[in-house]
Short mmCIF file of C-alpha atoms in Angstrom, two decimals:
data_model
loop_
_atom_site.label_atom_id
_atom_site.label_comp_id
_atom_site.label_asym_id
_atom_site.label_seq_id
_atom_site.Cartn_x
_atom_site.Cartn_y
_atom_site.Cartn_z
CA MET M 1 81.81 -7.65 6.86
CA ARG M 2 83.13 -10.71 5.05
CA ARG M 3 83.83 -11.57 1.39
CA PHE M 4 83.48 -15.04 -0.08
CA GLY M 5 83.41 -16.73 -3.43
CA LEU M 6 79.95 -18.01 -4.25
CA GLY M 7 80.84 -21.67 -3.64
CA HIS M 8 82.08 -20.82 -0.15
CA ILE M 9 78.97 -18.86 0.75
CA CYS M 10 76.70 -21.69 -0.38
CA LEU M 11 78.41 -23.99 2.10
CA LEU M 12 78.39 -21.48 4.93
CA PHE M 13 74.74 -20.51 4.51
CA ALA M 14 73.17 -23.69 3.21
CA GLY M 15 69.93 -22.88 5.01
CA LEU M 16 69.39 -19.72 2.95
CA THR M 17 67.70 -20.01 -0.42
CA ILE M 18 70.00 -18.13 -2.78
CA GLY M 19 69.59 -20.05 -6.00
CA ALA M 20 67.95 -17.04 -7.63
CA TYR M 21 71.09 -15.02 -6.95
CA ALA M 22 73.61 -17.46 -8.45
CA ASP M 23 76.46 -15.47 -9.99
CA PRO M 24 80.21 -16.02 -10.45
CA GLY M 25 81.04 -12.70 -8.73
CA ASP M 26 82.41 -12.37 -5.21
CA THR M 27 79.84 -12.05 -2.44
CA THR M 28 80.18 -9.76 0.56
CA VAL M 29 78.28 -10.72 3.70
CA VAL M 30 77.36 -8.04 6.23
CA PRO M 31 75.97 -9.33 9.55
CA THR M 32 74.12 -6.63 11.46
CA PHE M 33 71.74 -7.51 14.30
CA VAL M 34 72.43 -11.05 15.50
CA GLU M 35 69.74 -12.63 17.71
CA GLU M 36 68.81 -9.16 18.95
CA TYR M 37 66.32 -9.67 21.80
CA GLN M 38 63.25 -7.45 21.31
CA ASN M 39 60.13 -7.54 23.45
CA TRP M 40 58.88 -3.96 23.66
CA ALA M 41 57.91 -1.31 21.09
CA ASP M 42 61.33 0.35 21.17
CA ALA M 43 63.61 0.66 18.17
CA HIS M 44 66.96 -1.14 18.50
CA VAL M 45 69.62 0.94 16.75
CA GLY M 46 73.14 -0.02 15.63
CA THR M 47 75.81 1.27 13.24
CA PHE M 48 77.51 -1.26 10.97
CA ALA M 49 80.33 -1.37 8.38
CA PHE M 50 79.07 -1.92 4.81
CA PRO M 51 81.02 -2.19 1.53
CA SER M 52 82.60 0.91 0.01
CA LEU M 53 80.55 3.00 -2.38
CA GLU M 54 83.32 2.47 -4.95
CA LEU M 55 82.42 -1.24 -5.31
CA GLU M 56 79.78 -2.15 -7.88
CA PHE M 57 77.17 -4.82 -7.23
CA ASN M 58 74.51 -6.30 -9.48
CA GLN M 59 72.71 -8.25 -6.75
CA ALA M 60 71.88 -7.41 -3.17
CA TRP M 61 69.50 -8.97 -0.71
CA LEU M 62 68.63 -9.10 2.97
CA HIS M 63 67.68 -12.11 5.05
CA ILE M 64 65.72 -11.57 8.27
CA GLU M 65 65.35 -14.46 10.70
CA LEU M 66 63.08 -14.55 13.77
CA GLY M 67 63.79 -16.92 16.62
CA CYS M 68 62.34 -17.48 20.09
CA PRO M 69 64.08 -16.74 23.42
CA SER M 70 64.93 -19.88 25.35
CA ALA M 71 63.10 -20.94 28.53
CA PRO M 72 61.76 -19.39 30.64
CA GLY M 73 61.16 -17.05 27.68
CA ASP M 74 59.19 -17.70 24.52
CA CYS M 75 58.06 -15.97 21.33
CA ASP M 76 55.50 -13.19 21.48
CA PRO M 77 52.36 -15.07 20.31
CA TRP M 78 50.66 -12.05 18.70
CA ASP M 79 50.94 -10.68 15.16
CA ARG M 80 52.70 -7.29 15.15
CA THR M 81 54.05 -4.87 12.56
CA ALA M 82 57.86 -4.93 12.32
CA ASN M 83 60.46 -3.35 10.07
CA LEU M 84 64.12 -2.74 9.43
CA SER M 85 65.09 0.75 8.29
CA VAL M 86 68.07 2.98 7.59
CA ARG M 87 68.51 6.08 9.73
CA ARG M 88 70.16 9.01 7.96
CA PRO M 89 70.62 12.64 9.07
CA ARG M 90 68.58 15.31 7.30
CA GLY M 91 69.47 18.73 8.69
CA ASP M 92 68.63 18.76 12.39
CA GLU M 93 66.42 15.66 12.10
CA THR M 94 66.86 11.95 11.48
CA GLU M 95 65.02 10.41 8.54
CA HIS M 96 63.97 6.75 8.43
CA ILE M 97 64.02 4.86 5.12
CA GLU M 98 62.22 1.53 5.50
CA LEU M 99 64.10 -1.38 3.89
CA ALA M 100 61.88 -4.30 4.88
CA ARG M 101 58.57 -4.82 6.65
CA TYR M 102 57.13 -8.02 8.05
CA ILE M 103 54.28 -9.15 10.29
CA THR M 104 55.34 -11.32 13.17
CA PRO M 105 53.62 -14.73 13.28
CA TYR M 106 50.51 -15.32 15.32
CA ASP M 107 51.95 -18.19 17.39
CA ILE M 108 54.68 -20.56 16.19
CA THR M 109 55.65 -22.48 19.32
CA GLY M 110 54.30 -25.78 20.60
CA GLY M 111 53.00 -28.81 18.74
CA ASN M 112 54.26 -29.07 15.17
CA ARG M 113 54.71 -25.32 14.75
CA PRO M 114 58.03 -24.15 13.24
CA GLY M 115 59.47 -22.02 16.08
CA THR M 116 61.36 -19.77 13.61
CA CYS M 117 60.52 -17.69 10.55
CA GLY M 118 62.73 -16.15 7.86
CA TRP M 119 62.35 -14.03 4.73
CA ASP M 120 64.49 -12.70 1.87
CA TYR M 121 64.21 -9.14 0.49
CA GLU M 122 65.64 -7.65 -2.69
CA MET M 123 67.95 -4.74 -1.77
CA LEU M 124 69.23 -3.60 -5.17
CA GLU M 125 67.16 -0.40 -5.13
CA TYR M 126 68.64 0.55 -1.75
CA LEU M 127 72.32 0.37 -2.78
CA PRO M 128 72.65 4.20 -2.54
CA LEU M 129 71.99 3.83 1.21
CA LEU M 130 73.95 0.66 1.97
CA HIS M 131 77.61 1.63 1.85
CA ASP M 132 80.42 2.51 4.25
CA SER M 133 78.95 3.26 7.72
CA VAL M 134 75.20 2.59 7.99
CA THR M 135 72.91 3.12 10.98
CA LEU M 136 70.03 0.63 11.10
CA SER M 137 66.89 0.47 13.20
CA SER M 138 65.05 -2.77 14.02
CA TYR M 139 61.51 -2.24 15.30
CA ILE M 140 58.72 -4.58 16.42
CA GLU M 141 55.46 -3.11 17.67
CA SER M 142 55.32 -5.51 20.60
CA TYR M 143 54.03 -4.71 24.09
CA ILE M 144 54.41 -8.19 25.50
CA GLY M 145 57.27 -7.52 27.95
CA GLY M 146 58.42 -10.05 30.51
CA ASN M 147 60.43 -13.01 29.17
CA MET M 148 58.59 -13.12 25.84
CA GLY M 149 59.66 -11.50 22.60
CA TRP M 150 61.79 -12.17 19.52
CA LEU M 151 65.39 -12.84 18.55
CA VAL M 152 66.03 -10.81 15.37
CA THR M 153 68.90 -11.56 12.97
CA ALA M 154 69.42 -9.40 9.86
CA THR M 155 72.14 -10.26 7.33
CA PHE M 156 72.93 -8.51 4.02
CA TYR M 157 74.52 -10.10 0.93
CA PHE M 158 76.11 -8.24 -1.99
CA VAL M 159 77.31 -9.85 -5.25
CA GLU M 160 79.82 -7.90 -7.34
CA GLY M 161 79.03 -7.25 -10.99
CA ASP M 162 77.96 -4.69 -13.57
CA LEU M 163 74.50 -3.29 -14.22
CA PRO M 164 73.38 -1.35 -17.30
CA MET M 165 71.45 0.99 -15.03
CA ARG M 166 71.90 1.61 -11.32
CA PRO M 167 69.98 3.33 -8.57
CA TYR M 168 71.65 6.50 -7.33
CA GLN M 169 69.08 8.08 -4.97
CA VAL M 170 66.26 7.00 -2.62
CA GLU M 171 63.77 9.48 -1.16
CA ASN M 172 60.71 9.24 1.05
CA ALA M 173 57.55 10.63 -0.57
CA TRP M 174 55.58 9.96 2.62
CA ALA M 175 55.94 7.82 5.74
CA VAL M 176 52.88 7.61 8.00
CA GLY M 177 53.06 4.93 10.69
CA TYR M 178 49.46 5.44 11.78
CA LEU M 179 47.00 6.79 9.23
CA GLY M 180 43.47 6.65 10.61
CA ILE M 181 40.62 6.21 8.11
CA GLY M 182 36.84 6.32 8.26
CA ASN M 183 36.27 9.58 10.13
CA PRO M 184 35.00 12.39 7.83
CA ALA M 185 36.26 14.98 10.34
CA ASP M 186 39.81 13.66 9.93
CA PRO M 187 40.23 12.44 6.34
CA PRO M 188 43.47 10.56 5.54
CA GLU M 189 44.36 12.95 2.71
CA SER M 190 44.85 15.71 5.30
CA ARG M 191 47.93 13.80 6.50
CA LEU M 192 49.12 12.72 3.06
CA PRO M 193 50.39 15.92 1.46
CA ALA M 194 51.65 15.86 -2.12
CA ALA M 195 55.40 15.33 -2.47
CA ALA M 196 57.78 16.83 -5.02
CA ILE M 197 60.90 14.76 -5.80
CA GLN M 198 63.49 16.39 -8.03
CA THR M 199 64.99 14.35 -10.87
CA HIS M 200 68.31 15.25 -12.48
CA GLU M 201 69.48 15.66 -16.05
CA TYR M 202 71.06 12.18 -15.88
CA THR M 203 67.98 10.41 -14.44
CA THR M 204 67.02 7.59 -16.80
CA ALA M 205 64.24 5.81 -14.89
CA VAL M 206 62.05 6.17 -11.81
CA THR M 207 60.46 3.63 -9.47
CA VAL M 208 57.69 4.64 -7.05
CA ARG M 209 57.42 2.03 -4.29
CA VAL M 210 54.47 1.80 -1.88
CA VAL M 211 54.32 -0.41 1.22
CA THR M 212 50.99 -0.36 3.06
CA THR M 213 49.39 -2.63 5.64
CA GLY M 214 45.91 -2.26 7.13
CA HIS M 215 45.00 -2.92 10.74
CA GLY M 216 41.89 -2.61 12.91
CA GLN M 217 38.71 -4.68 12.94
CA GLY M 218 35.08 -4.65 14.12
CA ASN M 219 34.36 -1.59 11.96
CA THR M 220 32.19 -0.96 8.92
CA MET M 221 33.36 -3.51 6.30
CA ASN M 222 35.61 -4.87 9.08
CA ALA M 223 38.21 -2.29 8.04
CA ALA M 224 41.03 -1.81 7.72
CA GLU M 225 42.62 -5.23 8.21
CA PHE M 226 39.85 -7.29 6.65
CA SER M 227 38.46 -4.97 3.95
CA ARG M 228 39.33 -4.55 0.28
CA LEU M 229 39.91 -0.89 -0.56
CA ALA M 230 41.59 0.53 -3.63
CA HIS M 231 44.79 2.50 -3.13
CA GLY M 232 46.35 4.65 -5.80
CA VAL M 233 49.25 6.95 -6.53
CA TRP M 234 49.44 9.88 -8.91
CA VAL M 235 52.85 10.57 -10.47
CA ASN M 236 52.50 13.81 -12.37
CA ASP M 237 49.42 13.11 -14.54
CA GLN M 238 49.74 9.31 -14.45
CA TYR M 239 47.58 7.26 -12.12
CA PHE M 240 48.39 3.77 -10.82
CA GLU M 241 45.87 1.76 -8.78
CA HIS M 242 46.29 -1.20 -6.47
CA MET M 243 43.77 -3.28 -4.53
CA LEU M 244 45.29 -3.71 -1.07
CA TRP M 245 44.46 -7.33 -0.38
CA ARG M 246 46.26 -10.63 0.13
CA ALA M 247 44.34 -13.85 -0.38
CA ASP M 248 47.43 -16.04 0.04
CA CYS M 249 47.95 -15.81 3.83
CA ASN M 250 47.07 -19.50 4.14
CA SER M 251 50.05 -20.48 1.95
CA ASN M 252 52.47 -18.79 4.34
CA PRO M 253 55.72 -20.80 4.58
CA CYS M 254 55.91 -19.86 8.30
CA SER M 255 53.20 -22.32 9.20
CA PRO M 256 51.30 -23.69 10.89
CA GLN M 257 50.50 -20.89 13.31
CA GLY M 258 47.85 -20.41 15.94
CA GLY M 259 44.89 -18.04 15.70
CA THR M 260 43.53 -16.59 12.45
CA TRP M 261 46.80 -16.36 10.55
CA GLN M 262 45.35 -18.04 7.43
CA PHE M 263 42.60 -15.46 6.78
CA ALA M 264 42.91 -13.08 3.81
CA ARG M 265 43.81 -9.53 4.80
CA ALA M 266 44.65 -6.02 3.55
CA GLY M 267 48.40 -6.52 3.07
CA TRP M 268 48.76 -7.99 6.57
CA CYS M 269 49.57 -11.72 6.77
CA PRO M 270 50.90 -12.92 10.15
CA GLY M 271 54.29 -14.59 9.75
CA SER M 272 54.91 -13.12 6.30
CA LYS M 273 57.03 -10.40 4.78
CA VAL M 274 55.15 -7.44 3.30
CA SER M 275 55.77 -7.22 -0.44
CA PRO M 276 56.09 -3.73 -1.91
CA TRP M 277 53.87 -2.40 -4.69
CA ASP M 278 56.30 -1.07 -7.30
CA ASN M 279 55.35 1.30 -10.12
CA SER M 280 57.85 1.68 -12.96
CA GLY M 281 57.66 2.69 -16.61
CA ILE M 282 56.86 6.19 -15.36
CA ALA M 283 56.94 8.97 -17.91
CA PHE M 284 58.95 12.02 -16.87
CA THR M 285 61.27 14.70 -18.18
CA SER M 286 64.80 14.49 -16.80
CA GLY M 287 65.72 17.45 -14.63
CA THR M 288 62.15 18.25 -13.60
CA PRO M 289 60.36 17.37 -10.33
CA LEU M 290 57.96 14.46 -9.90
CA GLN M 291 54.66 15.45 -8.29
CA ILE M 292 53.41 12.50 -6.22
CA GLN M 293 50.08 12.09 -4.41
CA TYR M 294 48.78 9.00 -2.60
CA VAL M 295 45.02 8.39 -2.55
CA ILE M 296 42.75 5.89 -0.79
CA GLU M 297 39.26 4.84 -1.81
CA ASP M 298 36.61 6.84 0.06
CA TYR M 299 35.44 5.03 3.17
CA GLU M 300 33.45 5.93 6.28
CA ASN M 301 33.43 3.89 9.48
CA PHE M 302 29.95 4.25 10.98
CA CYS M 303 30.98 2.12 14.01
CA ARG M 304 33.03 4.83 15.68
CA PRO M 305 32.58 6.43 19.10
CA ASP M 306 31.92 9.96 17.79
CA ASN M 307 29.17 8.90 15.37
CA PRO M 308 25.85 9.97 17.02
CA ASP M 309 23.93 7.53 14.80
CA CYS M 310 25.89 4.51 16.04
CA VAL M 311 24.00 2.33 18.54
CA SER M 312 25.91 -0.57 20.10
CA GLY M 313 24.17 -3.89 19.56
CA GLN M 314 21.93 -2.41 16.86
CA THR M 315 23.61 -0.50 14.07
CA CYS M 316 27.00 -1.93 15.08
CA THR M 317 28.15 -4.68 17.40
CA ASP M 318 30.08 -2.10 19.40
CA CYS M 319 30.48 1.64 18.85
CA ASN M 320 33.41 1.96 21.26
CA TYR M 321 36.96 1.00 20.46
CA ASN M 322 38.51 -1.54 22.82
CA SER M 323 41.66 -3.61 22.99
CA THR M 324 40.11 -6.77 21.54
CA GLY M 325 37.47 -7.10 18.82
CA HIS M 326 36.98 -3.43 17.92
CA THR M 327 40.02 -1.32 17.12
CA ALA M 328 40.24 1.86 15.04
CA PRO M 329 40.86 1.27 11.31
CA ASN M 330 44.23 2.53 10.13
CA TYR M 331 47.01 2.07 7.62
CA ASN M 332 50.77 2.03 8.03
CA THR M 333 52.00 3.41 4.71
CA VAL M 334 55.36 4.36 3.23
CA GLY M 335 56.02 5.77 -0.23
CA GLN M 336 59.52 5.85 -1.70
CA VAL M 337 61.03 7.12 -4.94
CA MET M 338 64.08 5.41 -6.45
CA LEU M 339 65.99 7.32 -9.13
CA TRP M 340 68.14 5.42 -11.65
CA ARG M 341 70.91 6.43 -14.03
CA ALA M 342 72.85 4.68 -16.75
CA SER M 343 76.09 3.06 -15.61
CA GLY M 344 79.32 4.67 -16.77
CA THR M 345 79.78 8.26 -17.85
CA GLY M 346 78.40 10.36 -20.65
CA ALA M 347 75.18 8.38 -20.89
CA ALA M 348 72.41 10.47 -22.42
CA PRO M 349 69.22 10.63 -20.34
CA ARG M 350 66.11 9.33 -22.04
CA ALA M 351 62.58 10.64 -21.75
CA LEU M 352 60.09 7.79 -21.58
CA PRO M 353 56.97 8.05 -23.74
CA ALA M 354 53.91 9.20 -21.81
CA PRO M 355 51.10 6.63 -21.69
CA ALA M 356 47.48 7.75 -21.79
CA ALA M 357 46.27 8.39 -18.25
CA PHE M 358 43.06 7.27 -16.55
CA ARG M 359 42.10 10.50 -14.83
CA LEU M 360 39.14 12.06 -13.03
CA ASP M 361 39.33 15.83 -12.62
CA GLN M 362 37.82 17.93 -9.85
CA ASN M 363 34.39 19.15 -10.95
CA TYR M 364 33.92 22.80 -11.87
CA PRO M 365 32.34 24.86 -10.51
CA ASN M 366 32.53 23.48 -6.97
CA PRO M 367 30.56 24.24 -4.81
CA PHE M 368 27.68 24.67 -7.28
CA ASN M 369 23.93 25.28 -7.05
CA ALA M 370 22.49 24.33 -10.44
CA SER M 371 24.87 22.32 -12.60
CA THR M 372 28.51 21.30 -12.79
CA THR M 373 30.73 19.43 -15.21
CA LEU M 374 32.58 16.21 -14.44
CA ARG M 375 35.63 15.87 -16.67
CA PHE M 376 37.78 12.77 -17.11
CA ASN M 377 40.26 11.09 -19.44
CA LEU M 378 40.10 7.47 -20.61
CA PRO M 379 43.25 5.58 -21.74
CA GLY M 380 41.23 3.48 -24.19
CA GLU M 381 37.76 2.66 -25.47
CA GLY M 382 35.42 0.91 -23.07
CA TRP M 383 32.27 0.89 -20.97
CA THR M 384 32.31 3.77 -18.51
CA ARG M 385 30.06 4.65 -15.57
CA LEU M 386 29.79 7.87 -13.55
CA LEU M 387 28.08 7.44 -10.17
CA ILE M 388 27.20 9.90 -7.40
CA TYR M 389 26.77 8.79 -3.77
CA ASP M 390 25.71 10.62 -0.65
CA LEU M 391 27.76 10.26 2.53
CA THR M 392 25.72 7.29 3.73
CA GLY M 393 26.85 5.36 0.66
CA ARG M 394 23.45 5.61 -1.09
CA LEU M 395 23.59 5.89 -4.87
CA VAL M 396 21.73 9.11 -5.79
CA ALA M 397 22.53 9.60 -9.48
CA VAL M 398 24.07 7.91 -12.52
CA PRO M 399 25.10 10.75 -14.85
CA MET M 400 26.58 8.40 -17.44
CA ASP M 401 26.60 4.66 -18.17
CA GLN M 402 27.75 3.86 -21.70
CA ARG M 403 30.64 2.92 -23.95
CA LEU M 404 33.05 5.78 -24.69
CA SER M 405 36.09 6.33 -26.86
CA ALA M 406 39.57 7.06 -25.53
CA GLY M 407 40.45 10.63 -24.60
CA GLU M 408 38.96 13.61 -22.78
CA HIS M 409 35.27 13.72 -21.86
CA GLY M 410 32.94 16.01 -19.92
CA VAL M 411 29.50 15.22 -18.47
CA SER M 412 27.10 17.88 -17.14
CA VAL M 413 25.32 17.13 -13.85
CA ASP M 414 21.99 18.71 -12.92
CA ALA M 415 21.71 19.31 -9.16
CA SER M 416 17.99 20.12 -9.06
CA ALA M 417 17.18 16.76 -7.43
CA LEU M 418 20.06 16.89 -4.93
CA ALA M 419 19.88 18.37 -1.45
CA ASN M 420 22.58 20.64 -0.08
CA GLY M 421 25.62 18.75 1.11
CA LEU M 422 28.75 16.80 0.29
CA TYR M 423 28.68 13.98 -2.26
CA ILE M 424 31.14 11.48 -3.72
CA TYR M 425 31.36 11.07 -7.49
CA ARG M 426 33.03 7.99 -8.90
CA ILE M 427 34.11 6.82 -12.33
CA GLU M 428 34.43 3.12 -13.21
CA PHE M 429 36.35 1.97 -16.28
CA GLY M 430 38.22 -1.20 -17.21
CA GLY M 431 37.97 -2.71 -13.71
CA LYS M 432 39.40 0.43 -12.10
CA SER M 433 37.76 3.33 -10.31
CA LEU M 434 38.53 6.87 -9.18
CA SER M 435 36.60 9.07 -6.75
CA ARG M 436 36.37 12.74 -5.81
CA LYS M 437 34.06 14.96 -3.74
CA LEU M 438 31.60 17.62 -4.84
CA ILE M 439 29.46 20.09 -2.87
CA VAL M 440 25.91 21.18 -3.65
CA LEU M 441 25.15 24.62 -2.15
CA LYS M 442 21.83 26.22 -3.14
#
C-alpha cells in the first residue's frame, strides 16, 4: 500500500486513464495480484493490506490488466467469464461479494492484435469492504491448461476527500453462477428466492445492483448468449426492467480479436468488462426491510435433450448439448444491495417519495375453471395490452388492447375457450412488459 500526491501518481501510472478522477486529495495505491498466472478454473486467493476504515475517500477505482505468458506460453484464446471478488466470513461459511466481472478476449495475440487488455471499475460503493485486511479472489473460468492462460494484475486507487453521503453496507441479494433457463421442469425462479435486506434508521439511500451475463448457443432464439430477454427486479412494490443486451461489442477497445468477438450479445462481450445495471431512487422506509425479487422473461428452449418433440435436423439443428455449437442456455447473475447514510453524525434519515409502480398481480382465483381476474397497476396513461399465450408460444387470447388511465385496473378473463393447462399472461405498456402464469383446471 502506497500513498502519493496526485501529480506523482500521474507520472507513475501514465498508462492508466485517470482524468475522470482528478482531485487534489492524496491517493493511496493498493497493488494486489501482480501478473498472477491463471490457466485453470481455480480461484486464486490472497489477503492484502488496504487503508484504514478511519480514512475517508470520495473516489475509489480498480484497474484490472490482462497479459499473456511469455513463450512457450501464450494467452488462452477463448472467451471466458472472469471476476474479482471479496471473500468475507459469514458464520461457518465464506461469502463472496463480486467487485468486478469481465469476459476474457477471444484471441488477442498474433498479427496486429493488442496482446493485453485493461479495464477500470468504480469502487466507491464497495468502500465498506475495502479496508484494513481484505481477502480477494481472482477467478477465470478457463480449462485451457498447459502453458496457456493469463497474467492478471489488479490494482486499487483511493483518493481522500469528503462525501455528502457514503456507503456503509454491501449485501448479496442473490449470487447464482450457473442459472439454467428454458426447461419448464426446472424454472429459474426456483433458484432465485426472494431476499430480505434490512435497512437501518440512519439509511438515507439504497442502490440495487445487478450483474448478469448470458451464455449458451444453438438453442431456441439462440439463447442465452445471443438472445434479447427482459430481466427485472422487484424492490418492495417497485419494478425495474432491463433488456439484457449489448450491441456495442464491436467497439471494444481490446481489439481487434479473433473469432466472433464483435457480435452483439446478452451482456457478454469478449475482451470487455461487464457493466452493472444499477437501480437507485428507490422508495423505502428507513429501519424496515427491503423485499427483493429477480425475474426473467418467460422462455422455453425447445432444442433440449429431454424435449420429446425435438427432432435433430428437423425441429432443431441438434437436440443434444455438446461442447461446440450447442450448449445449455444459462445466466451468471449477481444481485447486490448497497446501503448509504449521510456523512457526519446526527443526520436525519429521509424517506424518498414512492413513485407509481408498473405492476402485474397474480390472477385470482388460480387455478380457475370459468373466469379469473387479471389485476395490474399503470404508472401513467397509455396504450395497454393484455395477452395470453400457451406453452408453445401461441397467442390464444387478447383480453384487453386499449388506452387506459394511470392507476389500478382489473380485467375479467373467460376460460370457456381455453383447454386445461398452464398459460402465460403478459401485459405490455410504455415499451415494457411483465409476465405471470395462470392455470385453467375444469
